[in-house]
Amino acid sequence: MINKEDFRRKIIVSAGQIFSRFGFKKTTMDEIAKALKMGKSSIYYYFESKEEIFEAVVLYEANILRNELTTAIKSVESPVDKMRNYVFVRMKSFEKLSNYYNAIFDKNLDHFDFIETIREKYDREELAILRLILYHGARKKVFNVVNSEYTAMAIQTTLKGLEVPLFWKKKEVNIESRLNAILDVLFNGIIKK
Amino acid sequence: MINKEDFRRKIIVSAGQIFSRFGFKKTTMDEIAKALKMGKSSIYYYFESKEEIFEAVVLYEANILRNELTTAIKSVESPVDKMRNYVFVRMKSFEKLSNYYNAIFDKNLDHFDFIETIREKYDREELAILRLILYHGARKKVFNVVNSEYTAMAIQTTLKGLEVPLFWKKKEVNIESRLNAILDVLFNGIIKK
DNA sequence: GAATTATCGACCGGTTTGTTCGAAATGCTT
DNA sequence: AAGCATTTCGAACAAACCGGTCGATAATTC
């Protein structure tokens, strides 16, 4: 058969699709197992818990996104506007991540209102980015869902940190340093470069 | 305050958003209540059960879609050919339909998720028609998620019933009667005309 | 053919969830 | 204000659900 590590990735991909659709809480181990056409208990041979699967999924997706964003921004000619455009096109990836964010807060829907509030203040391109931000800000909270106030603060802090590299209008700032600044804010502490 | 009937509609719209996102089973009364900013038990003053809410939602959505489809088809200029072309281009979608719902019922998801799956792959007009089919085909299944075979059959029957008015090649059939035939298949038994 | 690897069904205890019910607000009429 | 109908809600419950365990069993390797 195939490698054990390969099968782990298979689980990550498959479970990731379900997680991204329904969030952490609403995704059941039975569903993950059924999607993989295997018994529920078999999964525990590869992962210790549902949370461990989710953690692996987030890491996996974040790495993909990081690469996408890197090449995306680097390939842009006219800096600011085109970059925004591209990010808008890439909506889907971000949307996927936003679901992870939803996953975290699926206990109290108040945070959906938070998203809606932001949706009103920014146009669509920025919303896409904001979702990414939310994903990042919420990550620390993933396995400790209780204290929602703290998470909201974390998200806002991340937002604040992104304002400069993302929405700064000065054209003289070159795209490379801009990218690095964004990635720093978004992925600092999550993914080793 | 407002009318009781108006409040019922308010619940329908609000609950409909959650249902469309998570499906019937994964949507909880707590969520519906919280979205409406009211106690869970208060909802039972307006609806007898979760199923009744969902039934109302389906009816509400189906009526909207009915109007959409009606105006859409009527706005076609050169009647038969254009419409037939339009539909035939998308024949593949219908052919693949069975695969999709098989996949979905394998995963034990209900029909709203199916809509979301299709939304990613097809354009909007197509989606409108497919949604109608699903609404109709899956309707009997809504409150009895266990026996997926039956639902699959129901969908296929609906599809089959659509072949004649939708893909019939005879040019003499005018668009009005064609529309009526389609609507008959899709909404027969659901919406009183 | 023994040992290791991989899969599974059955089961458990805690949690969730749809629904009920009586009581407490709230609004309305006199 | 009093009395009545309308509307909201918290507490509680039975049933279902869900993550995780465990021992048995099958498959693969050596």
Coordinates of C-alpha atoms (C1' of nucleotides) in Angstrom, one line a residue:
Chain A
M1 CA 0.0 0.0 0.0
I2 CA 0.9 3.6 0.2
N3 CA 3.1 5.3 2.8
K4 CA 1.6 6.1 6.1
E5 CA 2.5 9.7 5.7
D6 CA 0.8 9.8 2.4
F7 CA -2.3 8.5 3.9
R8 CA -2.2 11.2 6.6
R9 CA -2.1 13.8 3.9
K10 CA -5.0 12.1 2.2
I11 CA -7.0 12.5 5.4
I12 CA -5.9 16.1 5.7
V13 CA -7.1 16.9 2.2
S14 CA -10.4 15.1 2.6
A15 CA -11.1 16.3 6.0
G16 CA -10.1 19.8 5.0
Q17 CA -12.9 20.0 2.5
I18 CA -15.4 19.1 5.1
F19 CA -14.0 21.4 7.7
S20 CA -13.9 24.3 5.2
R21 CA -17.5 23.7 4.5
F22 CA -19.0 23.1 7.9
G23 CA -16.5 24.3 10.3
F24 CA -14.8 22.5 13.2
K25 CA -17.7 21.8 15.4
K26 CA -20.2 20.9 12.8
T27 CA -17.8 18.4 11.1
T28 CA -18.1 15.0 12.6
M29 CA -15.6 12.2 12.7
D30 CA -18.2 10.0 11.1
E31 CA -18.3 12.3 8.1
I32 CA -14.6 12.4 7.8
A33 CA -14.4 8.7 7.9
K34 CA -17.2 8.2 5.5
A35 CA -15.6 10.5 3.0
L36 CA -12.5 8.4 3.2
K37 CA -14.6 5.2 3.0
M38 CA -13.1 3.8 6.1
G39 CA -14.2 3.1 9.7
K40 CA -14.3 6.0 12.1
S41 CA -11.9 4.2 14.5
S42 CA -9.4 3.7 11.8
I43 CA -8.7 7.3 11.6
Y44 CA -7.4 7.3 15.1
Y45 CA -4.6 5.1 13.9
Y46 CA -3.3 8.2 12.0
F47 CA -4.4 11.0 14.2
E48 CA -4.8 11.2 17.9
S49 CA -7.9 13.4 17.9
K50 CA -10.2 15.5 15.8
E51 CA -8.3 18.6 16.9
E52 CA -5.1 17.2 15.7
I53 CA -6.6 16.6 12.2
F54 CA -7.8 20.2 12.2
E55 CA -4.5 21.5 13.2
A56 CA -2.8 19.6 10.4
V57 CA -5.4 20.9 8.0
V58 CA -4.9 24.5 9.0
L59 CA -1.2 24.2 8.6
Y60 CA -1.5 22.5 5.3
E61 CA -3.9 25.2 3.9
A62 CA -1.9 28.0 5.3
N63 CA 1.2 26.8 3.5
I64 CA -0.7 26.6 0.3
L65 CA -2.1 30.0 0.7
R66 CA 1.3 31.4 1.6
N67 CA 2.8 30.2 -1.6
E68 CA -0.1 31.4 -3.6
L69 CA 0.1 34.8 -2.1
T70 CA 3.8 35.0 -2.6
T71 CA 3.8 34.2 -6.3
A72 CA 0.7 36.2 -6.8
I73 CA 2.1 39.4 -5.4
K74 CA 5.5 38.9 -7.0
S75 CA 4.0 38.6 -10.5
V76 CA 2.1 41.8 -10.3
E77 CA 3.5 44.7 -12.3
S78 CA 1.7 47.8 -11.2
P79 CA 1.9 47.4 -7.5
V80 CA -1.1 48.4 -5.4
D81 CA -4.1 48.1 -7.6
K82 CA -3.2 45.0 -9.5
M83 CA -2.4 43.3 -6.3
R84 CA -5.8 44.0 -5.0
N85 CA -7.3 42.7 -8.1
Y86 CA -5.5 39.5 -7.9
V87 CA -6.5 39.0 -4.4
F88 CA -10.0 39.5 -5.4
V89 CA -9.7 36.8 -8.0
R90 CA -8.3 34.5 -5.4
M91 CA -11.4 35.0 -3.3
K92 CA -12.0 31.3 -3.1
S93 CA -8.9 30.5 -1.2
F94 CA -9.7 33.2 1.2
E95 CA -13.2 32.2 1.5
K96 CA -12.1 28.7 2.5
L97 CA -10.1 30.1 5.3
S98 CA -12.9 32.2 6.5
N99 CA -14.7 29.1 7.1
Y100 CA -12.0 28.0 9.4
Y101 CA -12.5 31.2 11.2
N102 CA -16.2 30.4 11.4
A103 CA -15.3 27.1 12.7
I104 CA -13.6 28.6 15.7
F105 CA -16.5 30.7 16.7
D106 CA -19.3 28.5 15.8
K107 CA -20.4 28.4 19.4
N108 CA -21.3 32.1 19.5
L109 CA -22.5 33.6 16.3
D110 CA -21.8 37.1 17.5
H111 CA -18.5 37.0 15.6
F112 CA -20.4 36.6 12.4
D113 CA -21.7 40.1 13.1
F114 CA -18.1 41.2 13.4
I115 CA -17.5 40.0 9.9
E116 CA -20.6 41.7 8.7
T117 CA -19.6 44.9 10.3
I118 CA -16.4 44.9 8.4
R119 CA -18.1 44.0 5.2
E120 CA -19.9 47.3 5.4
K121 CA -16.8 49.3 5.9
Y122 CA -14.7 47.9 3.2
D123 CA -15.2 47.0 -0.4
R124 CA -15.0 43.4 -1.6
E125 CA -11.3 43.1 -2.4
E126 CA -10.5 44.2 1.1
L127 CA -13.0 41.8 2.5
A128 CA -11.1 39.0 1.0
I129 CA -8.0 40.1 2.7
L130 CA -9.8 40.8 5.9
R131 CA -11.0 37.2 5.9
L132 CA -7.5 36.1 5.8
I133 CA -6.7 38.3 8.6
L134 CA -9.5 36.9 10.6
Y135 CA -8.2 33.4 10.0
H136 CA -4.9 34.4 11.3
G137 CA -6.2 36.3 14.2
A138 CA -8.4 33.5 15.3
R139 CA -5.9 30.8 15.1
K140 CA -4.5 31.3 18.5
K141 CA -8.0 30.7 19.7
V142 CA -8.7 27.6 17.8
F143 CA -8.6 25.1 20.6
N144 CA -9.7 27.4 23.4
V145 CA -13.0 28.7 22.3
V146 CA -14.2 30.2 25.5
N147 CA -12.8 33.6 25.8
S148 CA -14.1 35.3 22.7
E149 CA -13.2 38.8 23.8
Y150 CA -9.6 38.1 23.7
T151 CA -9.9 36.7 20.1
A152 CA -11.7 39.7 18.9
M153 CA -8.9 41.8 20.3
A154 CA -6.3 39.6 18.6
I155 CA -8.1 40.0 15.3
Q156 CA -8.2 43.7 15.6
T157 CA -4.6 43.9 16.4
T158 CA -3.8 41.9 13.3
L159 CA -6.0 44.2 11.3
K160 CA -4.1 47.2 12.6
G161 CA -0.8 45.7 11.8
L162 CA -2.0 45.0 8.2
E163 CA -3.2 48.5 7.5
V164 CA 0.2 49.9 6.7
P165 CA 1.6 47.3 4.3
L166 CA -1.7 46.6 2.7
F167 CA -3.6 49.8 2.3
W168 CA -0.8 52.3 2.3
K169 CA -1.1 54.5 -0.7
K170 CA 2.4 55.6 -1.2
K171 CA 3.5 54.3 -4.5
E172 CA 7.2 54.4 -3.8
V173 CA 7.1 51.4 -1.5
N174 CA 8.3 48.5 -3.6
I175 CA 6.2 45.4 -3.8
E176 CA 8.8 43.1 -2.3
S177 CA 9.0 44.8 1.0
R178 CA 5.3 45.2 0.9
L179 CA 4.8 41.5 0.5
N180 CA 7.3 40.7 3.2
A181 CA 5.5 43.0 5.6
I182 CA 2.2 41.4 4.8
L183 CA 3.5 37.9 5.2
D184 CA 5.1 38.9 8.4
V185 CA 1.9 40.0 9.9
L186 CA -0.2 37.2 8.6
F187 CA 2.1 34.2 9.1
N188 CA 4.4 35.3 11.8
G189 CA 4.6 32.4 14.2
I190 CA 2.5 30.1 12.2
I191 CA 4.7 28.9 9.4
K192 CA 8.5 28.7 9.4
K193 CA 9.9 30.4 6.4
Chain B
M1 CA -45.3 45.6 17.2
I2 CA -45.5 44.0 13.8
N3 CA -47.9 41.5 12.4
K4 CA -47.5 37.9 13.5
E5 CA -47.4 36.8 9.9
D6 CA -44.7 39.3 9.2
F7 CA -42.6 37.9 12.0
R8 CA -43.1 34.4 10.6
R9 CA -41.6 35.7 7.3
K10 CA -38.8 37.2 9.3
I11 CA -38.0 33.9 10.8
I12 CA -38.2 32.2 7.4
V13 CA -35.7 34.6 5.8
S14 CA -33.3 34.4 8.7
A15 CA -33.5 30.7 9.2
G16 CA -33.3 30.2 5.4
Q17 CA -29.9 31.8 5.4
I18 CA -28.6 29.4 8.0
F19 CA -30.3 26.4 6.4
S20 CA -28.8 27.2 3.1
R21 CA -25.4 27.4 4.7
F22 CA -25.4 24.3 6.9
G23 CA -28.3 22.2 5.7
F24 CA -31.2 20.9 7.7
K25 CA -29.5 18.6 10.1
K26 CA -26.6 20.8 11.0
T27 CA -28.8 23.8 11.6
T28 CA -29.8 24.1 15.2
M29 CA -32.8 25.8 16.7
D30 CA -30.4 27.7 19.0
E31 CA -28.7 29.2 16.0
I32 CA -31.9 30.2 14.4
A33 CA -33.0 31.8 17.7
K34 CA -29.7 33.6 18.2
A35 CA -29.8 35.0 14.7
L36 CA -33.2 36.4 15.5
K37 CA -32.0 37.6 18.9
M38 CA -34.7 35.8 20.7
G39 CA -35.1 32.8 23.0
K40 CA -35.2 29.4 21.5
S41 CA -38.6 28.5 22.9
S42 CA -40.1 31.7 21.6
I43 CA -39.8 30.4 18.0
Y44 CA -42.3 27.7 18.9
Y45 CA -44.9 30.3 19.3
Y46 CA -44.6 30.9 15.5
F47 CA -43.8 27.4 14.2
E48 CA -44.6 24.0 15.6
S49 CA -41.3 22.4 14.8
K50 CA -38.0 22.8 13.0
E51 CA -39.3 20.9 10.2
E52 CA -42.2 23.3 9.7
I53 CA -39.8 26.2 9.5
F54 CA -37.8 24.4 6.9
E55 CA -40.9 23.5 4.9
A56 CA -41.8 27.2 5.0
V57 CA -38.3 28.1 3.8
V58 CA -38.4 25.7 1.0
L59 CA -41.8 27.1 -0.1
Y60 CA -40.6 30.6 0.1
E61 CA -37.4 30.0 -1.9
A62 CA -39.2 27.9 -4.4
N63 CA -41.6 30.7 -5.1
I64 CA -38.8 33.1 -5.7
L65 CA -37.1 30.8 -8.0
R66 CA -40.3 30.1 -9.8
N67 CA -40.6 33.8 -10.6
E68 CA -37.0 34.0 -11.7
L69 CA -37.4 31.1 -14.1
T70 CA -40.6 32.4 -15.5
T71 CA -39.2 35.8 -16.4
A72 CA -36.0 34.3 -17.6
I73 CA -37.5 32.0 -20.1
K74 CA -40.0 34.5 -21.3
S75 CA -37.3 37.0 -22.0
V76 CA -35.8 34.8 -24.7
E77 CA -36.3 36.3 -28.1
S78 CA -36.1 33.6 -30.8
P79 CA -38.0 31.0 -28.8
V80 CA -37.2 27.4 -29.5
D81 CA -33.8 27.3 -31.0
K82 CA -32.1 29.7 -28.7
M83 CA -33.5 28.1 -25.7
R84 CA -32.7 24.6 -26.9
N85 CA -29.2 25.7 -27.7
Y86 CA -28.8 27.3 -24.4
V87 CA -29.9 24.2 -22.6
F88 CA -28.0 21.8 -24.8
V89 CA -24.8 23.5 -24.2
R90 CA -25.4 22.6 -20.6
M91 CA -26.5 19.1 -21.2
K92 CA -23.4 17.9 -19.6
S93 CA -24.4 19.3 -16.3
F94 CA -27.5 17.3 -16.3
E95 CA -25.6 14.2 -17.3
K96 CA -23.3 14.7 -14.4
L97 CA -26.1 15.3 -12.1
S98 CA -26.4 11.8 -11.0
N99 CA -22.8 11.6 -10.1
Y100 CA -23.1 14.6 -7.9
Y101 CA -26.0 13.5 -5.9
N102 CA -24.5 10.1 -5.4
A103 CA -21.4 11.8 -4.0
I104 CA -23.5 13.9 -1.8
F105 CA -25.6 11.2 -0.4
D106 CA -22.6 9.1 0.2
K107 CA -21.3 11.8 2.4
N108 CA -24.7 12.0 4.0
L109 CA -25.2 15.7 3.2
D110 CA -28.5 17.1 2.2
H111 CA -29.6 19.0 -0.8
F112 CA -28.6 22.4 0.2
D113 CA -25.0 21.3 0.2
F114 CA -25.6 20.0 -3.2
I115 CA -26.6 23.4 -4.3
E116 CA -23.4 24.9 -3.0
T117 CA -21.3 22.2 -4.8
I118 CA -23.0 23.1 -8.0
R119 CA -22.7 26.8 -7.5
E120 CA -19.0 26.5 -7.8
K121 CA -19.1 24.7 -11.0
Y122 CA -21.8 26.3 -13.0
D123 CA -23.0 29.7 -14.0
R124 CA -26.0 31.3 -12.5
E125 CA -28.7 30.5 -15.0
E126 CA -28.0 26.9 -14.9
L127 CA -27.9 27.0 -11.2
A128 CA -31.3 28.5 -11.1
I129 CA -32.7 25.5 -12.9
L130 CA -30.8 23.0 -11.0
R131 CA -31.8 24.5 -7.8
L132 CA -35.4 24.1 -8.8
I133 CA -34.9 20.5 -9.6
L134 CA -33.2 19.9 -6.3
Y135 CA -35.8 21.7 -4.3
H136 CA -38.4 19.6 -5.9
G137 CA -36.6 16.3 -6.1
A138 CA -35.1 16.5 -2.6
R139 CA -38.2 17.8 -1.0
K140 CA -39.8 14.5 -0.1
K141 CA -36.5 13.6 1.4
V142 CA -36.0 16.5 3.6
F143 CA -37.4 15.0 6.7
N144 CA -36.3 11.5 6.2
V145 CA -32.6 11.6 5.4
V146 CA -32.0 8.0 5.9
N147 CA -33.3 6.4 2.8
S148 CA -31.1 8.1 0.2
E149 CA -32.0 5.7 -2.6
Y150 CA -35.5 7.0 -2.7
T151 CA -34.4 10.5 -3.0
A152 CA -32.0 9.7 -5.7
M153 CA -34.9 8.1 -7.6
A154 CA -37.1 11.1 -7.0
I155 CA -34.5 13.5 -8.5
Q156 CA -34.0 11.3 -11.5
T157 CA -37.7 11.1 -12.1
T158 CA -37.9 14.8 -12.0
L159 CA -35.0 15.1 -14.4
K160 CA -36.6 12.6 -16.7
G161 CA -39.8 14.6 -16.6
L162 CA -37.9 17.6 -17.6
E163 CA -36.4 16.1 -20.7
V164 CA -39.5 16.5 -22.8
P165 CA -40.4 20.1 -22.2
L166 CA -36.8 21.1 -22.0
F167 CA -35.1 19.2 -24.8
W168 CA -37.9 18.4 -27.1
K169 CA -36.8 19.2 -30.7
K170 CA -40.2 19.9 -32.3
K171 CA -40.2 23.4 -33.3
E172 CA -43.9 23.9 -33.4
V173 CA -44.1 23.8 -29.6
N174 CA -44.3 27.4 -28.5
I175 CA -42.4 28.7 -25.6
E176 CA -45.3 29.4 -23.5
S177 CA -46.5 25.9 -23.3
R178 CA -43.0 24.8 -22.9
L179 CA -42.6 27.0 -19.9
N180 CA -45.8 25.7 -18.4
A181 CA -44.7 22.2 -18.9
I182 CA -41.4 22.9 -17.1
L183 CA -43.1 24.6 -14.3
D184 CA -45.5 21.8 -14.0
V185 CA -42.7 19.3 -13.5
L186 CA -40.8 21.4 -11.1
F187 CA -43.6 22.8 -9.0
N188 CA -46.3 20.3 -9.3
G189 CA -47.6 19.7 -5.8
I190 CA -45.3 22.3 -4.2
I191 CA -46.8 25.6 -5.2
K192 CA -50.4 26.3 -5.9
K193 CA -50.7 28.3 -9.0
Chain C
dG1 C1' 4.0 -18.4 10.7
dA2 C1' 5.1 -15.0 13.9
dA3 C1' 5.2 -10.2 14.2
dT4 C1' 3.9 -5.9 12.8
dT5 C1' 0.7 -2.9 10.6
dA6 C1' -3.8 -1.5 9.6
dT7 C1' -9.0 -1.8 9.9
dC8 C1' -13.1 -2.3 12.2
dG9 C1' -17.5 -3.0 15.1
dA10 C1' -19.4 -2.3 19.4
dC11 C1' -19.7 0.4 23.1
dC12 C1' -19.4 4.3 26.6
dG13 C1' -20.2 8.7 29.0
dG14 C1' -20.8 13.2 28.4
dT15 C1' -22.9 16.7 25.6
dT16 C1' -26.2 18.5 22.4
dT17 C1' -30.8 19.3 20.7
dG18 C1' -35.6 19.6 19.6
dT19 C1' -39.5 20.2 22.1
dT20 C1' -42.5 21.1 26.3
dC21 C1' -44.5 23.8 29.9
dG22 C1' -45.5 27.0 33.3
dA23 C1' -44.5 31.4 34.5
dA24 C1' -43.4 36.0 33.7
dA25 C1' -43.4 40.0 30.8
dT26 C1' -45.8 42.9 27.5
dG27 C1' -49.5 44.9 25.1
dC28 C1' -54.4 46.1 24.6
dT29 C1' -59.2 47.3 26.0
dT30 C1' -62.3 49.0 29.1
Chain D
dA1 C1' -55.7 50.1 37.0
dA2 C1' -57.7 45.9 36.3
dG3 C1' -58.4 42.2 33.5
dC4 C1' -57.5 39.7 29.4
dA5 C1' -54.9 38.2 25.4
dT6 C1' -50.5 38.1 23.2
dT7 C1' -45.7 37.2 23.3
dT8 C1' -41.2 35.9 25.4
dC9 C1' -38.4 33.0 28.0
dG10 C1' -35.8 29.9 31.4
dA11 C1' -35.6 25.5 33.1
dA12 C1' -35.9 20.8 32.3
dC13 C1' -36.1 16.4 29.7
dA14 C1' -35.8 12.4 26.8
dA15 C1' -33.6 11.0 22.9
dA16 C1' -30.0 11.3 19.7
dC17 C1' -25.3 12.4 18.8
dC18 C1' -20.4 12.4 19.0
dG19 C1' -15.6 12.0 20.1
dG20 C1' -12.9 8.6 21.7
dT21 C1' -11.6 3.6 23.6
dC22 C1' -10.7 -1.2 23.2
dG23 C1' -10.3 -5.7 21.9
dA24 C1' -10.7 -8.5 18.0
dT25 C1' -9.6 -9.3 13.4
dA26 C1' -7.7 -8.9 8.9
dA27 C1' -3.7 -7.8 5.9
dT28 C1' 1.0 -7.3 5.1
dT29 C1' 5.8 -8.0 6.0
dC30 C1' 9.8 -10.5 7.3

